[in-house]
CSV table of C-alpha atoms and ligand atoms in Angstrom, one decimal:
chain,number,residue,atom,x,y,z
A,365,UNK,CA,-0.1,0.1,0.0
A,366,UNK,CA,1.5,3.3,-1.0
A,367,UNK,CA,1.1,6.4,1.2
A,368,UNK,CA,-1.3,8.0,-1.1
A,369,UNK,CA,-3.9,5.4,-1.3
A,370,UNK,CA,-3.9,5.2,2.7
A,371,UNK,CA,-7.1,6.6,3.0
A,372,UNK,CA,-7.5,6.8,6.5
A,373,UNK,CA,-7.3,10.3,8.0
A,374,UNK,CA,-4.6,9.3,10.4
A,375,UNK,CA,-1.8,10.3,8.3
A,376,UNK,CA,0.9,9.2,10.9
A,377,UNK,CA,4.0,8.9,8.5
A,378,UNK,CA,7.6,8.8,9.4
A,379,UNK,CA,9.4,11.9,10.2
A,380,UNK,CA,9.9,14.1,7.1
A,381,UNK,CA,13.6,14.2,6.4
A,382,UNK,CA,14.8,14.0,2.9
A,383,UNK,CA,17.7,12.6,1.5
A,384,UNK,CA,20.2,14.7,0.2
A,385,UNK,CA,19.7,13.5,-3.2
A,386,UNK,CA,15.8,13.9,-2.7
A,387,UNK,CA,16.7,17.4,-1.5
A,388,UNK,CA,18.8,18.3,-4.4
A,389,UNK,CA,16.0,17.5,-6.9
A,390,UNK,CA,13.8,19.8,-5.1
A,391,UNK,CA,16.8,22.0,-4.8
A,392,UNK,CA,16.9,21.9,-8.9
A,393,UNK,CA,13.4,22.0,-9.6
A,394,UNK,CA,13.7,25.5,-7.9
A,395,UNK,CA,16.5,26.4,-10.1
A,396,UNK,CA,19.4,26.2,-7.8
A,397,UNK,CA,23.0,25.3,-9.1
A,398,UNK,CA,23.9,21.9,-8.0
A,399,UNK,CA,26.7,19.8,-9.2
A,400,UNK,CA,25.9,17.1,-11.7
A,401,UNK,CA,25.4,13.7,-10.7
A,402,UNK,CA,23.2,11.0,-10.0
A,403,UNK,CA,22.1,8.2,-7.6
A,404,UNK,CA,23.6,4.8,-7.5
A,405,UNK,CA,22.5,1.7,-5.3
A,406,UNK,CA,25.2,-1.2,-6.6
A,407,UNK,CA,29.0,-0.4,-7.4
A,408,UNK,CA,28.0,-1.1,-11.1
A,409,UNK,CA,25.7,1.8,-11.1
A,410,UNK,CA,28.2,4.2,-9.4
A,411,UNK,CA,30.6,3.2,-12.0
A,412,UNK,CA,27.9,4.3,-14.6
A,413,UNK,CA,27.3,7.5,-13.0
A,414,UNK,CA,31.2,8.5,-12.7
A,415,UNK,CA,31.5,7.7,-16.4
A,416,UNK,CA,28.4,9.8,-17.4
A,417,UNK,CA,30.4,12.6,-15.3
A,418,UNK,CA,33.7,11.7,-16.9
A,419,UNK,CA,35.4,13.7,-14.5
A,420,UNK,CA,36.7,13.1,-10.8
A,421,UNK,CA,33.7,12.5,-8.7
A,422,UNK,CA,32.8,12.4,-4.9
A,423,UNK,CA,30.6,9.3,-3.4
A,424,UNK,CA,28.5,10.3,-0.7
A,425,UNK,CA,26.5,7.8,1.4
A,426,UNK,CA,22.7,8.6,1.3
A,427,UNK,CA,21.8,8.3,5.2
A,428,UNK,CA,19.7,10.5,7.2
A,429,UNK,CA,22.4,11.5,9.1
A,430,UNK,CA,25.0,14.7,9.5
A,431,UNK,CA,28.7,14.5,9.5
A,432,UNK,CA,28.8,11.7,7.1
A,433,UNK,CA,32.2,13.0,5.8
A,434,UNK,CA,33.7,12.4,9.4
A,435,UNK,CA,32.1,8.9,9.4
A,436,UNK,CA,34.0,8.0,6.2
A,437,UNK,CA,30.8,8.3,3.9
A,438,UNK,CA,31.9,10.8,1.7
A,439,UNK,CA,35.0,9.7,-0.8
A,440,UNK,CA,36.5,10.9,-3.7
A,441,UNK,CA,37.3,8.9,-6.8
A,442,UNK,CA,39.4,9.8,-10.1
A,443,UNK,CA,38.3,7.1,-12.4
A,444,UNK,CA,35.0,5.3,-12.7
A,445,UNK,CA,36.8,2.1,-11.5
A,446,UNK,CA,37.7,4.0,-8.4
A,447,UNK,CA,33.9,5.1,-8.0
A,448,UNK,CA,32.8,1.5,-8.2
A,449,UNK,CA,35.5,0.5,-5.5
A,450,UNK,CA,34.7,3.3,-3.0
A,451,UNK,CA,30.7,3.2,-3.5
A,452,UNK,CA,31.2,-0.9,-2.7
A,453,UNK,CA,32.8,0.3,0.5
A,454,UNK,CA,30.5,2.8,1.3
A,455,UNK,CA,27.5,0.4,0.4
A,456,UNK,CA,28.5,-1.7,3.2
A,457,UNK,CA,28.9,0.9,5.9
A,458,UNK,CA,26.4,1.8,8.7
A,459,UNK,CA,26.6,5.4,9.5
A,460,UNK,CA,24.9,6.6,12.9
A,461,UNK,CA,23.3,2.7,12.9
A,462,UNK,CA,21.8,3.4,9.8
A,463,UNK,CA,22.6,1.3,6.8
A,464,UNK,CA,23.9,2.9,3.8
A,465,UNK,CA,21.3,1.7,0.9
A,466,UNK,CA,22.6,4.3,-2.0
A,467,UNK,CA,25.2,7.0,-2.9
A,468,UNK,CA,25.2,9.9,-4.7
A,469,UNK,CA,27.9,10.1,-7.5
A,470,UNK,CA,28.6,13.8,-8.3
A,471,UNK,CA,31.3,15.9,-10.1
A,472,UNK,CA,34.1,16.7,-7.1
A,473,UNK,CA,34.4,20.5,-7.2
A,474,UNK,CA,37.5,22.6,-6.6
A,475,UNK,CA,37.0,24.4,-3.4
A,476,UNK,CA,38.0,27.9,-2.9
A,477,UNK,CA,35.5,28.5,-0.1
A,478,UNK,CA,32.9,26.3,2.0
A,479,UNK,CA,30.0,28.4,2.8
A,480,UNK,CA,26.9,28.1,5.2
A,481,UNK,CA,23.2,29.0,4.1
A,482,UNK,CA,20.2,27.8,5.7
A,483,UNK,CA,16.6,28.5,6.9
A,484,UNK,CA,14.8,27.1,10.3
A,485,UNK,CA,12.5,28.0,12.6
A,486,UNK,CA,13.7,30.3,15.5
A,487,UNK,CA,11.0,28.8,18.1
A,488,UNK,CA,11.7,31.7,20.6
A,489,UNK,CA,10.9,34.3,18.1
A,490,UNK,CA,8.2,32.3,16.3
A,491,UNK,CA,9.8,33.2,13.1
A,492,UNK,CA,11.7,31.6,10.4
A,493,UNK,CA,15.3,32.5,10.5
A,494,UNK,CA,17.8,32.9,7.6
A,495,UNK,CA,21.5,31.8,8.5
A,496,UNK,CA,24.5,32.2,6.3
A,497,UNK,CA,28.0,32.2,7.1
A,498,UNK,CA,31.5,32.2,5.2
A,499,UNK,CA,32.8,29.6,7.3
A,500,UNK,CA,30.9,26.5,6.1
A,501,UNK,CA,31.6,23.0,5.9
A,502,UNK,CA,31.4,22.1,10.0
A,503,UNK,CA,28.1,22.0,11.6
A,504,UNK,CA,26.3,25.6,12.2
A,505,UNK,CA,26.4,24.2,16.1
A,506,UNK,CA,30.2,24.0,16.2
A,507,UNK,CA,30.5,27.3,14.1
A,508,UNK,CA,28.4,28.8,16.9
A,509,UNK,CA,31.0,27.6,19.5
A,510,UNK,CA,34.1,28.5,17.7
A,511,UNK,CA,33.4,31.6,15.5
A,512,UNK,CA,29.9,32.9,16.6
A,513,UNK,CA,30.9,36.2,15.0
A,514,UNK,CA,30.9,34.4,11.6
A,515,UNK,CA,27.3,33.7,11.7
A,516,UNK,CA,24.7,36.2,10.2
A,517,UNK,CA,21.1,35.8,11.0
A,518,UNK,CA,18.1,37.5,9.8
A,519,UNK,CA,14.8,36.7,10.9
A,520,UNK,CA,11.7,36.7,8.7
A,521,UNK,CA,8.8,38.6,9.3
A,522,UNK,CA,5.8,36.4,8.7
A,523,UNK,CA,3.8,39.0,7.3
A,524,UNK,CA,6.4,40.7,4.9
A,525,UNK,CA,8.4,37.6,3.9
A,526,UNK,CA,12.2,37.6,3.0
A,527,UNK,CA,13.2,39.8,0.1
A,528,UNK,CA,15.9,40.0,-2.2
A,529,UNK,CA,17.5,42.9,-0.6
A,530,UNK,CA,17.6,41.2,2.4
A,531,UNK,CA,19.3,38.1,0.9
A,532,UNK,CA,21.9,40.6,-0.4
A,533,UNK,CA,22.6,42.1,2.9
A,534,UNK,CA,23.2,38.9,4.1
A,535,UNK,CA,25.7,38.1,1.3
A,536,UNK,CA,27.4,41.4,2.3
A,537,UNK,CA,27.5,40.9,5.8
A,538,UNK,CA,29.2,37.4,5.2
A,539,UNK,CA,31.9,39.3,3.4
A,540,UNK,CA,30.9,38.9,-0.2
A,541,UNK,CA,31.4,41.6,-2.7
A,542,UNK,CA,30.7,42.6,-6.2
A,543,UNK,CA,29.0,40.1,-8.6
A,544,UNK,CA,29.1,37.5,-5.9
A,545,UNK,CA,26.3,39.3,-3.6
A,546,UNK,CA,23.7,38.5,-6.0
A,547,UNK,CA,24.9,35.0,-6.7
A,548,UNK,CA,25.0,34.0,-3.4
A,549,UNK,CA,21.7,36.1,-2.4
A,550,UNK,CA,19.7,33.7,-5.2
A,551,UNK,CA,20.6,30.7,-2.9
A,552,UNK,CA,18.7,32.4,0.1
A,553,UNK,CA,15.9,33.4,-2.1
A,554,UNK,CA,15.5,29.9,-3.6
A,555,UNK,CA,15.6,28.4,0.0
A,556,UNK,CA,13.0,30.7,1.2
A,557,UNK,CA,10.6,29.7,-1.9
A,558,UNK,CA,11.4,26.0,-1.0
A,559,UNK,CA,10.7,26.7,2.7
A,560,UNK,CA,7.2,28.2,1.8
A,561,UNK,CA,6.3,25.8,-0.8
A,562,UNK,CA,7.1,22.7,1.6
A,563,UNK,CA,6.4,23.8,5.0
A,564,UNK,CA,10.1,23.3,5.7
A,565,UNK,CA,11.1,23.1,9.3
A,566,UNK,CA,15.0,23.0,8.5
A,567,UNK,CA,16.8,23.5,5.4
A,568,UNK,CA,20.6,23.8,4.9
A,569,UNK,CA,23.2,23.8,2.3
A,570,UNK,CA,26.4,23.0,4.0
A,571,UNK,CA,28.6,23.5,2.4
A,572,UNK,CA,27.6,26.0,-0.4
A,573,UNK,CA,30.9,25.6,-2.6
A,574,UNK,CA,32.5,28.4,-4.5
A,575,UNK,CA,34.7,27.2,-6.7
A,576,UNK,CA,38.1,27.9,-7.8
A,577,UNK,CA,36.6,29.2,-11.3
A,578,UNK,CA,34.2,31.3,-9.4
A,579,UNK,CA,31.0,29.4,-9.3
A,580,UNK,CA,28.5,28.9,-6.4
A,581,UNK,CA,27.0,25.2,-6.3
A,582,UNK,CA,24.8,23.5,-3.4
A,583,UNK,CA,27.4,20.6,-2.4
A,584,UNK,CA,24.9,19.0,0.4
A,585,UNK,CA,21.6,19.4,0.9
A,586,UNK,CA,19.2,19.1,4.0
A,587,UNK,CA,15.5,19.1,4.0
A,588,UNK,CA,13.3,18.6,6.6
A,589,UNK,CA,9.5,19.2,6.6
A,590,UNK,CA,7.3,19.9,9.2
A,591,UNK,CA,5.4,16.4,10.2
A,592,UNK,CA,2.2,18.5,11.2
A,593,UNK,CA,2.2,20.0,7.7
A,594,UNK,CA,2.5,16.6,5.7
A,595,UNK,CA,-1.2,16.4,5.0
A,596,UNK,CA,-0.5,19.2,2.5
A,597,UNK,CA,2.4,17.1,0.6
A,598,UNK,CA,0.9,13.8,-0.1
A,599,UNK,CA,2.1,13.9,-3.6
A,600,UNK,CA,5.5,14.5,-2.7
A,601,UNK,CA,5.2,11.7,-0.2
A,602,UNK,CA,4.1,9.5,-2.9
A,603,UNK,CA,6.8,10.5,-5.1
A,604,UNK,CA,9.5,9.9,-2.7
A,605,UNK,CA,7.9,6.4,-2.2
A,606,UNK,CA,8.0,6.6,1.5
A,607,UNK,CA,5.5,4.3,3.6
A,608,UNK,CA,3.4,5.3,6.3
A,609,UNK,CA,5.1,3.7,9.5
A,610,UNK,CA,4.0,0.4,10.3
A,611,UNK,CA,1.2,0.4,12.9
A,612,UNK,CA,-0.4,-2.4,14.9
A,613,UNK,CA,-3.9,-2.8,15.5
A,614,UNK,CA,-4.1,-0.4,18.6
A,615,UNK,CA,-2.0,2.4,17.2
A,616,UNK,CA,-4.4,2.1,14.3
A,617,UNK,CA,-7.3,2.8,16.3
A,618,UNK,CA,-5.6,5.3,18.5
A,619,UNK,CA,-4.9,7.3,15.4
A,620,UNK,CA,-8.1,6.9,14.2
A,621,UNK,CA,-9.8,8.4,17.4
A,622,UNK,CA,-7.4,10.8,17.3
A,623,UNK,CA,-5.6,10.1,20.5
A,624,UNK,CA,-1.9,10.2,20.9
A,625,UNK,CA,-0.7,6.7,21.9
A,626,UNK,CA,2.6,5.0,22.3
A,627,UNK,CA,3.5,1.7,23.4
A,628,UNK,CA,6.5,0.9,25.9
A,629,UNK,CA,8.0,-1.8,27.5
A,630,UNK,CA,6.4,-1.7,31.1
A,631,UNK,CA,3.1,-3.2,32.4
A,632,UNK,CA,1.1,0.1,33.6
A,633,UNK,CA,-1.0,1.9,31.1
A,634,UNK,CA,-1.4,5.6,31.6
A,635,UNK,CA,-4.5,7.1,30.2
A,636,UNK,CA,-4.6,10.9,30.7
A,637,UNK,CA,-5.6,14.3,29.0
A,638,UNK,CA,-3.0,16.4,27.5
A,639,UNK,CA,0.5,15.3,26.6
A,640,UNK,CA,2.1,17.3,29.4
A,641,UNK,CA,0.0,15.5,32.2
A,642,UNK,CA,0.4,12.2,30.3
A,643,UNK,CA,4.1,12.5,30.1
A,644,UNK,CA,4.3,13.5,34.0
A,645,UNK,CA,2.2,10.7,34.9
A,646,UNK,CA,4.7,8.2,33.3
A,647,UNK,CA,7.7,10.0,35.2
A,648,UNK,CA,5.4,9.6,38.5
A,649,UNK,CA,5.0,6.0,37.4
A,650,UNK,CA,8.8,5.5,37.2
A,651,UNK,CA,9.6,7.6,40.3
A,652,UNK,CA,7.5,4.9,42.5
A,653,UNK,CA,9.5,2.2,40.8
A,654,UNK,CA,7.1,1.2,38.0
A,655,UNK,CA,7.1,1.0,34.3
A,656,UNK,CA,4.5,2.2,31.9
A,657,UNK,CA,3.3,0.2,29.1
A,658,UNK,CA,1.3,2.9,27.7
A,659,UNK,CA,1.1,6.5,26.6
A,660,UNK,CA,-2.3,7.3,26.0
A,661,UNK,CA,-3.3,11.2,25.7
A,662,UNK,CA,-7.2,11.3,25.2
A,663,UNK,CA,-6.9,14.9,24.1
A,664,UNK,CA,-9.2,17.9,25.2
A,665,UNK,CA,-12.8,17.3,26.2
A,666,UNK,CA,-13.0,13.6,26.4
A,667,UNK,CA,-16.5,12.3,26.8
A,668,UNK,CA,-17.5,9.2,28.7
A,669,UNK,CA,-17.4,7.2,25.2
A,670,UNK,CA,-14.1,8.6,24.5
A,671,UNK,CA,-12.6,7.6,28.1
A,672,UNK,CA,-14.3,4.1,27.4
A,673,UNK,CA,-12.6,3.7,24.0
A,674,UNK,CA,-9.2,4.7,25.6
A,675,UNK,CA,-9.3,1.9,28.1
A,676,UNK,CA,-10.5,-0.6,25.5
A,677,UNK,CA,-7.6,0.4,23.1
A,678,UNK,CA,-5.2,0.4,26.4
A,679,UNK,CA,-6.6,-3.1,27.3
A,680,UNK,CA,-5.7,-4.8,23.9
A,681,UNK,CA,-2.1,-4.5,24.8
A,682,UNK,CA,-1.2,-7.7,26.4
A,683,UNK,CA,1.5,-6.2,28.6
A,684,UNK,CA,-0.8,-4.2,30.5
A,685,UNK,CA,-1.3,-5.3,34.1
A,686,UNK,CA,-3.0,-2.0,35.5
A,687,UNK,CA,-4.5,1.2,34.5
A,688,UNK,CA,-3.9,4.5,35.8
A,689,UNK,CA,-6.5,7.3,34.7
A,690,UNK,CA,-5.2,10.6,35.5
A,691,UNK,CA,-7.4,13.6,34.6
A,692,UNK,CA,-7.1,17.5,34.9
A,693,UNK,CA,-10.8,18.5,34.4
A,694,UNK,CA,-10.8,21.7,32.3
A,695,UNK,CA,-12.9,21.0,29.2
A,696,UNK,CA,-12.7,17.6,29.8
A,697,UNK,CA,-15.3,17.1,32.8
A,698,UNK,CA,-14.7,14.6,35.6
A,699,UNK,CA,-18.4,13.2,35.8
A,700,UNK,CA,-18.1,12.3,32.0
A,701,UNK,CA,-14.8,10.2,32.8
A,702,UNK,CA,-16.2,8.7,35.6
A,703,UNK,CA,-19.4,7.6,33.5
A,704,UNK,CA,-16.6,6.2,31.0
A,705,UNK,CA,-15.0,4.0,33.5
A,706,UNK,CA,-18.2,2.7,34.6
A,707,UNK,CA,-19.3,1.9,31.4
A,708,UNK,CA,-16.3,0.1,30.7
A,709,UNK,CA,-16.5,-1.8,34.1
A,710,UNK,CA,-20.4,-2.8,33.4
A,711,UNK,CA,-19.6,-4.1,30.2
A,712,UNK,CA,-16.8,-6.4,31.5
A,713,UNK,CA,-14.3,-4.7,29.5
A,714,UNK,CA,-12.3,-3.4,32.7
A,715,UNK,CA,-9.9,-6.8,33.1
A,716,UNK,CA,-7.3,-5.4,35.4
A,717,UNK,CA,-7.4,-3.3,38.2
A,718,UNK,CA,-7.6,0.2,37.7
A,719,UNK,CA,-6.3,3.4,39.7
A,720,UNK,CA,-8.1,6.7,39.4
A,721,UNK,CA,-7.1,10.3,40.0
A,722,UNK,CA,-9.0,13.2,38.7
A,723,UNK,CA,-9.5,17.0,39.8
A,724,UNK,CA,-10.8,20.1,38.2
A,725,UNK,CA,-14.5,20.6,36.6
A,726,UNK,CA,-17.1,18.5,37.7
A,727,UNK,CA,-14.7,16.8,40.4
A,728,UNK,CA,-17.4,16.5,43.1
A,729,UNK,CA,-19.8,14.8,40.3
A,730,UNK,CA,-17.1,12.3,39.0
A,731,UNK,CA,-16.2,11.3,42.7
A,732,UNK,CA,-19.7,10.7,43.6
A,733,UNK,CA,-20.0,8.3,40.8
A,734,UNK,CA,-17.3,6.4,41.2
A,735,UNK,CA,-17.8,6.3,44.9
A,736,UNK,CA,-21.5,4.7,44.3
A,737,UNK,CA,-20.0,2.1,42.0
A,738,UNK,CA,-17.2,1.1,44.2
A,739,UNK,CA,-14.2,2.6,42.6
A,740,UNK,CA,-11.6,4.1,44.5
A,741,UNK,CA,-10.0,7.3,43.5
A,742,UNK,CA,-7.2,9.2,44.8
A,743,UNK,CA,-6.6,13.0,45.1
A,744,UNK,CA,-2.8,13.4,44.1
A,745,UNK,CA,-1.1,12.1,41.0
A,746,UNK,CA,1.8,10.8,43.6
A,747,UNK,CA,-0.5,9.2,45.5
A,748,UNK,CA,-2.2,7.6,42.4
A,749,UNK,CA,1.0,6.5,40.9
A,750,UNK,CA,2.4,4.8,44.2
A,751,UNK,CA,-1.0,3.0,44.4
A,752,UNK,CA,-0.7,1.5,41.0
A,753,UNK,CA,2.7,0.7,41.3
A,754,UNK,CA,1.9,-1.2,44.5
A,755,UNK,CA,-0.9,-2.8,42.9
A,756,UNK,CA,1.2,-4.5,40.2
A,757,UNK,CA,3.9,-5.7,42.5
A,758,UNK,CA,1.5,-7.2,44.7
A,759,UNK,CA,0.0,-9.0,41.5
A,760,UNK,CA,3.4,-10.3,40.4
B,86,LIG,P1,28.4,15.8,5.4
B,86,LIG,O1,29.7,15.4,6.3
B,86,LIG,O2,27.4,14.7,5.9
B,86,LIG,O3,27.8,17.2,5.8
B,86,LIG,O4,28.4,15.7,4.1
B,86,LIG,P2,29.1,16.7,3.0
B,86,LIG,O5,28.3,16.7,1.9
B,86,LIG,O6,28.7,18.1,3.4
B,86,LIG,O7,30.5,16.5,2.8
B,86,LIG,C1,31.4,16.8,3.6
B,86,LIG,C2,32.6,17.5,3.1
B,86,LIG,O8,33.3,16.7,2.2
B,86,LIG,C3,32.3,19.0,2.8
B,86,LIG,O9,32.4,19.7,3.9
B,86,LIG,C4,33.4,19.0,1.8
B,86,LIG,O10,34.6,19.5,2.5
B,86,LIG,C5,33.7,17.6,1.1
B,86,LIG,N1,33.0,17.7,0.0
B,86,LIG,C6,32.0,17.2,-0.4
B,86,LIG,N2,31.7,17.3,-1.7
B,86,LIG,C7,32.9,17.8,-2.0
B,86,LIG,C8,33.4,18.3,-3.7
B,86,LIG,O11,32.3,18.1,-4.4
B,86,LIG,N3,34.6,18.5,-3.5
B,86,LIG,C9,35.4,18.6,-2.7
B,86,LIG,N4,36.8,18.8,-2.7
B,86,LIG,N5,34.8,18.1,-1.4
B,86,LIG,C10,33.4,18.0,-1.4
B,87,LIG,MN1,27.3,18.8,4.9
């Protein structure tokens, strides 16, 4: 099944990072200069690519990891036979524990200067930030430590966008002169167009190489798309042949009901509302010596039906020995939560012990409902976490 004919709305795909060659395809669509070359999946193919180029080449591991150069995943070859040989070596490697399934064979550039150009989101400023440096090659994080003064930044006004005069100013601040200013500015403008077209979270050209004969070319390419915007880029995902992450029945059901659901190795299912509270609940369970089996965030405004569904999904996971429900009533009403739990119990669905803590909206009503049904509840998250851990340990 391809991503495109997955009709389900739960479009839970892979983290959307593009391989260098995929990112470069997009760069080229936007008319950015990149070195000539192509992808190879076998040494023979690498030889063909190198022969097509007919010049010394660089052979680069295609893995979703940075610093491939340092890991030995970027090698040079003067002849096509040599290209086949280094491709064979690289295709056997694992980089950052990822297998190398393809290499990119490109014309080797004569470097006069390595430049950095990128755009990412500055979450503190809530704006895109365009970043440039005349000292490319090393990672921007390293550069920030060794020579922060060499990093030029410009935030993008979300209403005004990023303009050519700003790109030229970046190039000037990076120390470029004359015709180089416009040429370099062009790369920033293309990155900005791509950022807008693809809801990009991070894009980087590092290095953007200035060759000895005065050409600027994107020698590396990084492009990460915001996962939350992937529904707008289904055709790209299809084109890149990305498969949705394999989901088991429980994950599929949870996604269908719009619940955040993650399975872990322990035995206590934590059902809460809000990701922060769920996380804190997992921490609490760990603090009292327990292990969570499930992160289940019901989301805001869960009604009785939804609570019941959450319990049902959690119980489908065979590892679960107890359930901890921790609810901060806000939009979610405690009486609705209580009704959901009772309905799960009455239907005979509740096959493991359940500990509940809930506070907030309609707390009194909720507690009364639980009390009448003989279901104990606790007042604090700490008490509830300690209790559920105790129950599991007793049962063991
Ligand atoms: P990374 O280590 O994963 O970021 O991979 P890069 O594609 O950035 O390559 C690492 C380094 O290899 C670059 O910083 C360059 O120094 C060098 N390199 C990459 N492509 C070329 C090229 O075409 N010619 C030359 N001379 N060096 C290159
Ligand atoms: Mn790089």
